[in-house]
């Protein structure tokens, strides 16, 4: 295997978990290139490919790698994190080997879904991935999707691994979030859009949030305001964004998001089954949210 260096990054800032555009049930790479070009200049810290917002579960491995290659080609100097989910360790490692051939800045990995391993099993899984990965591992704690809850003790133990550097925090436990931020070894990234301001205010380093597709400059301004201790400014941005955030998650993600991006002309409003487009009523409300924010 050819040696490939991963890009060094501190994971600070707002990271965009890209949607995957489709046209007639095929990945629309032209639309994907346009999206990356648009967000590349918005102040984002980087891109995340093939997460849940990118409908990764509906993509086969060849499609996932093709999406990654398109984003890498268009991202310029911005770093790219690749999602990697599964519950068959041998299959996951084989996929990781192919991702290792590419210059990614991180691997976003949730716990093995459905099988609900013990805490020891989860630790062994993440350590195995971190040992094998050329790029740092970003833990993805999202128990409502995986069925596996990571305790604070488990995450703190994993933080001792030299190749585990960050966590996308969707665990829903404020105590765990605070504990991880206070510990300081992992870059804590908000993963729940409505918890963005609270996580950043506690000392979180950034976020990976789908709603940053819409009004991206306001999300970046919010992050900068917190880092500059301008909390009144940060609150103003957050309260202005919250109505749109609420609409984007009123139905399963990324249905509402794709409806809104389609209304802006970025892509076709198409998802892969069993995902369905946003309802007509919600789509109309989303269109109304495109007005400039106060």
Short mmCIF file of N, CA, C and O in Angstrom, two decimals, residues 139-212:
data_model
loop_
_atom_site.label_atom_id
_atom_site.label_comp_id
_atom_site.label_asym_id
_atom_site.label_seq_id
_atom_site.Cartn_x
_atom_site.Cartn_y
_atom_site.Cartn_z
N UNK A 139 -14.47 9.80 17.58
CA UNK A 139 -15.55 8.97 18.11
C UNK A 139 -16.89 9.63 17.78
O UNK A 139 -17.01 10.86 17.80
N UNK A 140 -17.89 8.81 17.51
CA UNK A 140 -19.23 9.31 17.20
C UNK A 140 -20.18 8.65 18.19
O UNK A 140 -20.57 7.50 18.02
N UNK A 141 -20.50 9.39 19.25
CA UNK A 141 -21.36 8.85 20.30
C UNK A 141 -22.80 9.22 19.99
O UNK A 141 -23.23 10.36 20.22
N UNK A 142 -23.57 8.27 19.47
CA UNK A 142 -24.94 8.54 19.04
C UNK A 142 -25.80 7.31 19.36
O UNK A 142 -26.20 6.55 18.48
N UNK A 143 -26.10 7.10 20.64
CA UNK A 143 -26.78 5.87 21.05
C UNK A 143 -28.16 5.68 20.46
O UNK A 143 -28.61 4.53 20.32
N UNK A 144 -28.88 6.76 20.10
CA UNK A 144 -30.22 6.55 19.55
C UNK A 144 -30.17 5.99 18.14
O UNK A 144 -31.19 5.53 17.61
N UNK A 145 -29.00 5.98 17.49
CA UNK A 145 -28.86 5.31 16.20
C UNK A 145 -28.20 3.94 16.34
O UNK A 145 -28.52 3.01 15.61
N UNK A 146 -27.25 3.82 17.25
CA UNK A 146 -26.49 2.57 17.36
C UNK A 146 -27.08 1.58 18.35
O UNK A 146 -26.84 0.38 18.24
N UNK A 147 -27.82 2.08 19.35
CA UNK A 147 -28.29 1.21 20.43
C UNK A 147 -27.23 0.96 21.47
O UNK A 147 -27.45 0.19 22.41
N UNK A 148 -26.07 1.59 21.33
CA UNK A 148 -24.95 1.37 22.26
C UNK A 148 -24.57 2.70 22.90
O UNK A 148 -24.16 3.64 22.21
N UNK A 149 -24.69 2.79 24.20
CA UNK A 149 -24.31 3.98 24.94
C UNK A 149 -22.86 3.87 25.39
O UNK A 149 -22.45 2.84 25.93
N UNK A 150 -22.08 4.92 25.17
CA UNK A 150 -20.71 4.96 25.66
C UNK A 150 -20.69 5.76 26.96
O UNK A 150 -21.11 6.91 27.00
N UNK A 151 -20.23 5.14 28.03
CA UNK A 151 -20.15 5.85 29.30
C UNK A 151 -18.99 6.84 29.28
O UNK A 151 -18.06 6.73 28.47
N UNK A 152 -19.05 7.79 30.21
CA UNK A 152 -17.95 8.75 30.33
C UNK A 152 -16.64 8.03 30.62
O UNK A 152 -15.58 8.39 30.09
N UNK A 153 -16.70 6.99 31.43
CA UNK A 153 -15.49 6.23 31.77
C UNK A 153 -14.88 5.57 30.54
O UNK A 153 -13.66 5.57 30.35
N UNK A 154 -15.74 5.03 29.67
CA UNK A 154 -15.26 4.40 28.44
C UNK A 154 -14.60 5.43 27.54
O UNK A 154 -13.51 5.21 26.99
N UNK A 155 -15.24 6.59 27.37
CA UNK A 155 -14.69 7.61 26.48
C UNK A 155 -13.38 8.15 27.04
O UNK A 155 -12.41 8.37 26.29
N UNK A 156 -13.32 8.36 28.34
CA UNK A 156 -12.08 8.85 28.95
C UNK A 156 -10.95 7.83 28.79
O UNK A 156 -9.79 8.20 28.59
N UNK A 157 -11.28 6.56 28.88
CA UNK A 157 -10.26 5.52 28.65
C UNK A 157 -9.76 5.57 27.22
O UNK A 157 -8.55 5.49 26.95
N UNK A 158 -10.68 5.74 26.27
CA UNK A 158 -10.28 5.81 24.86
C UNK A 158 -9.46 7.06 24.57
O UNK A 158 -8.63 7.07 23.65
N UNK A 159 -9.67 8.12 25.35
CA UNK A 159 -8.92 9.36 25.13
C UNK A 159 -7.43 9.18 25.35
O UNK A 159 -6.62 10.00 24.89
N UNK A 160 -7.04 8.09 26.03
CA UNK A 160 -5.61 7.85 26.25
C UNK A 160 -4.93 7.29 25.01
O UNK A 160 -3.69 7.26 24.95
N UNK A 161 -5.71 6.86 24.02
CA UNK A 161 -5.12 6.34 22.78
C UNK A 161 -4.58 7.50 21.95
O UNK A 161 -5.29 8.47 21.70
N UNK A 162 -3.36 7.39 21.50
CA UNK A 162 -2.71 8.50 20.79
C UNK A 162 -3.40 8.84 19.48
O UNK A 162 -3.26 9.98 18.99
N UNK A 163 -4.15 7.92 18.90
CA UNK A 163 -4.79 8.17 17.61
C UNK A 163 -6.29 8.40 17.72
O UNK A 163 -7.01 8.32 16.73
N UNK A 164 -6.78 8.68 18.92
CA UNK A 164 -8.18 9.08 19.12
C UNK A 164 -8.16 10.52 19.62
O UNK A 164 -7.68 10.80 20.72
N UNK A 165 -8.67 11.46 18.81
CA UNK A 165 -8.42 12.87 19.06
C UNK A 165 -9.67 13.70 19.35
O UNK A 165 -9.55 14.82 19.84
N UNK A 166 -10.84 13.20 18.97
CA UNK A 166 -12.03 14.05 19.07
C UNK A 166 -13.26 13.17 19.23
O UNK A 166 -13.21 11.94 19.08
N UNK A 167 -14.39 13.81 19.53
CA UNK A 167 -15.65 13.11 19.65
C UNK A 167 -16.79 13.99 19.12
O UNK A 167 -16.85 15.18 19.44
N UNK A 168 -17.62 13.41 18.28
CA UNK A 168 -18.88 14.05 17.92
C UNK A 168 -19.90 13.62 18.96
O UNK A 168 -20.27 12.45 19.06
N UNK A 169 -20.35 14.59 19.74
CA UNK A 169 -21.14 14.31 20.94
C UNK A 169 -22.63 14.41 20.66
O UNK A 169 -23.19 15.50 20.59
N UNK A 170 -23.25 13.26 20.49
CA UNK A 170 -24.72 13.17 20.35
C UNK A 170 -25.29 12.30 21.46
O UNK A 170 -26.37 11.73 21.32
N UNK A 171 -24.54 12.17 22.55
CA UNK A 171 -24.93 11.24 23.62
C UNK A 171 -26.10 11.72 24.45
O UNK A 171 -26.74 10.92 25.14
N UNK A 172 -26.37 13.02 24.46
CA UNK A 172 -27.50 13.54 25.20
C UNK A 172 -27.32 13.59 26.69
O UNK A 172 -28.30 13.77 27.43
N UNK A 173 -26.09 13.46 27.17
CA UNK A 173 -25.82 13.49 28.61
C UNK A 173 -24.95 14.71 28.90
O UNK A 173 -23.75 14.71 28.60
N UNK A 174 -25.55 15.74 29.48
CA UNK A 174 -24.82 16.98 29.74
C UNK A 174 -23.65 16.77 30.69
O UNK A 174 -22.61 17.42 30.55
N UNK A 175 -23.82 15.85 31.62
CA UNK A 175 -22.73 15.56 32.55
C UNK A 175 -21.53 14.97 31.85
O UNK A 175 -20.38 15.34 32.14
N UNK A 176 -21.77 14.05 30.91
CA UNK A 176 -20.67 13.47 30.15
C UNK A 176 -19.99 14.53 29.29
O UNK A 176 -18.76 14.59 29.21
N UNK A 177 -20.79 15.37 28.65
CA UNK A 177 -20.22 16.44 27.83
C UNK A 177 -19.29 17.31 28.66
O UNK A 177 -18.15 17.61 28.25
N UNK A 178 -19.75 17.74 29.83
CA UNK A 178 -18.94 18.60 30.68
C UNK A 178 -17.67 17.88 31.14
O UNK A 178 -16.58 18.48 31.17
N UNK A 179 -17.81 16.60 31.48
CA UNK A 179 -16.65 15.82 31.94
C UNK A 179 -15.59 15.73 30.85
O UNK A 179 -14.39 15.89 31.12
N UNK A 180 -16.01 15.49 29.62
CA UNK A 180 -15.05 15.35 28.52
C UNK A 180 -14.37 16.68 28.22
O UNK A 180 -13.17 16.73 27.94
N UNK A 181 -15.13 17.77 28.27
CA UNK A 181 -14.54 19.08 28.02
C UNK A 181 -13.54 19.43 29.13
O UNK A 181 -12.43 19.92 28.86
N UNK A 182 -13.91 19.15 30.37
CA UNK A 182 -13.00 19.44 31.48
C UNK A 182 -11.74 18.60 31.41
O UNK A 182 -10.65 19.08 31.75
N UNK A 183 -11.86 17.37 30.95
CA UNK A 183 -10.69 16.50 30.82
C UNK A 183 -9.70 17.06 29.81
O UNK A 183 -8.48 17.04 30.03
N UNK A 184 -10.21 17.53 28.68
CA UNK A 184 -9.39 18.28 27.74
C UNK A 184 -8.60 17.49 26.71
O UNK A 184 -7.98 18.08 25.83
N UNK A 185 -8.60 16.17 26.80
CA UNK A 185 -7.78 15.41 25.85
C UNK A 185 -8.44 15.25 24.49
O UNK A 185 -7.74 15.13 23.48
N UNK A 186 -9.77 15.23 24.46
CA UNK A 186 -10.50 15.10 23.20
C UNK A 186 -11.09 16.45 22.82
O UNK A 186 -11.58 17.18 23.67
N UNK A 187 -11.07 16.75 21.53
CA UNK A 187 -11.81 17.90 21.03
C UNK A 187 -13.28 17.50 21.00
O UNK A 187 -13.68 16.60 20.27
N UNK A 188 -14.09 18.15 21.83
CA UNK A 188 -15.51 17.83 21.91
C UNK A 188 -16.26 18.68 20.88
O UNK A 188 -16.22 19.91 20.93
N UNK A 189 -16.93 18.00 19.96
CA UNK A 189 -17.67 18.65 18.89
C UNK A 189 -19.15 18.39 19.07
O UNK A 189 -19.58 17.23 19.17
N UNK A 190 -19.94 19.45 19.13
CA UNK A 190 -21.39 19.29 19.25
C UNK A 190 -21.91 18.56 18.02
O UNK A 190 -21.56 18.88 16.89
N UNK A 191 -22.76 17.57 18.26
CA UNK A 191 -23.36 16.83 17.16
C UNK A 191 -24.86 17.01 17.07
O UNK A 191 -25.48 16.65 16.07
N UNK A 192 -25.45 17.56 18.12
CA UNK A 192 -26.87 17.89 18.14
C UNK A 192 -26.99 19.38 17.91
O UNK A 192 -26.51 20.19 18.70
N UNK A 193 -27.66 19.76 16.83
CA UNK A 193 -27.66 21.15 16.39
C UNK A 193 -28.19 22.10 17.46
O UNK A 193 -27.66 23.20 17.64
N UNK A 194 -29.22 21.68 18.18
CA UNK A 194 -29.81 22.56 19.18
C UNK A 194 -28.94 22.70 20.43
O UNK A 194 -29.21 23.54 21.28
N UNK A 195 -27.89 21.90 20.55
CA UNK A 195 -26.97 21.99 21.68
C UNK A 195 -25.68 22.73 21.32
O UNK A 195 -24.73 22.75 22.10
N UNK A 196 -25.67 23.34 20.15
CA UNK A 196 -24.45 24.00 19.67
C UNK A 196 -23.94 25.05 20.64
O UNK A 196 -22.78 25.02 21.07
N UNK A 197 -24.78 26.00 21.01
CA UNK A 197 -24.32 27.10 21.85
C UNK A 197 -23.91 26.61 23.23
O UNK A 197 -22.88 27.05 23.77
N UNK A 198 -24.67 25.71 23.81
CA UNK A 198 -24.33 25.24 25.15
C UNK A 198 -23.00 24.49 25.15
O UNK A 198 -22.17 24.67 26.05
N UNK A 199 -22.76 23.66 24.15
CA UNK A 199 -21.50 22.91 24.08
C UNK A 199 -20.33 23.86 23.89
O UNK A 199 -19.30 23.74 24.57
N UNK A 200 -20.46 24.81 22.98
CA UNK A 200 -19.37 25.76 22.75
C UNK A 200 -19.12 26.61 23.99
O UNK A 200 -17.96 26.88 24.34
N UNK A 201 -20.18 27.03 24.67
CA UNK A 201 -20.03 27.88 25.84
C UNK A 201 -19.33 27.15 26.98
O UNK A 201 -18.62 27.76 27.79
N UNK A 202 -19.51 25.83 27.06
CA UNK A 202 -18.84 25.03 28.08
C UNK A 202 -17.35 24.83 27.76
O UNK A 202 -16.58 24.44 28.63
N UNK A 203 -16.98 25.07 26.52
CA UNK A 203 -15.59 24.88 26.13
C UNK A 203 -15.41 23.88 25.01
O UNK A 203 -14.27 23.50 24.70
N UNK A 204 -16.52 23.44 24.40
CA UNK A 204 -16.41 22.57 23.24
C UNK A 204 -15.65 23.27 22.12
O UNK A 204 -15.71 24.49 21.98
N UNK A 205 -14.96 22.48 21.31
CA UNK A 205 -14.06 23.07 20.31
C UNK A 205 -14.74 23.39 18.99
O UNK A 205 -14.19 24.12 18.17
N UNK A 206 -15.92 22.82 18.76
CA UNK A 206 -16.59 23.05 17.49
C UNK A 206 -17.83 22.20 17.37
O UNK A 206 -18.45 21.85 18.38
N UNK A 207 -18.19 21.87 16.13
CA UNK A 207 -19.43 21.12 15.90
C UNK A 207 -19.38 20.44 14.54
O UNK A 207 -18.70 20.91 13.62
N UNK A 208 -20.13 19.35 14.44
CA UNK A 208 -20.43 18.70 13.17
C UNK A 208 -21.95 18.69 13.09
O UNK A 208 -22.60 17.85 13.72
N UNK A 209 -22.54 19.64 12.35
CA UNK A 209 -23.98 19.80 12.40
C UNK A 209 -24.55 20.04 11.00
O UNK A 209 -24.07 20.88 10.25
N UNK A 210 -25.62 19.30 10.71
CA UNK A 210 -26.22 19.32 9.38
C UNK A 210 -26.82 20.67 9.03
O UNK A 210 -26.79 21.10 7.87
N UNK A 211 -27.40 21.37 10.01
CA UNK A 211 -28.10 22.61 9.71
C UNK A 211 -27.16 23.71 9.23
O UNK A 211 -27.61 24.73 8.69
N UNK A 212 -25.84 23.52 9.37
CA UNK A 212 -24.89 24.51 8.87
C UNK A 212 -24.86 24.57 7.35
O UNK A 212 -24.21 25.46 6.79
#
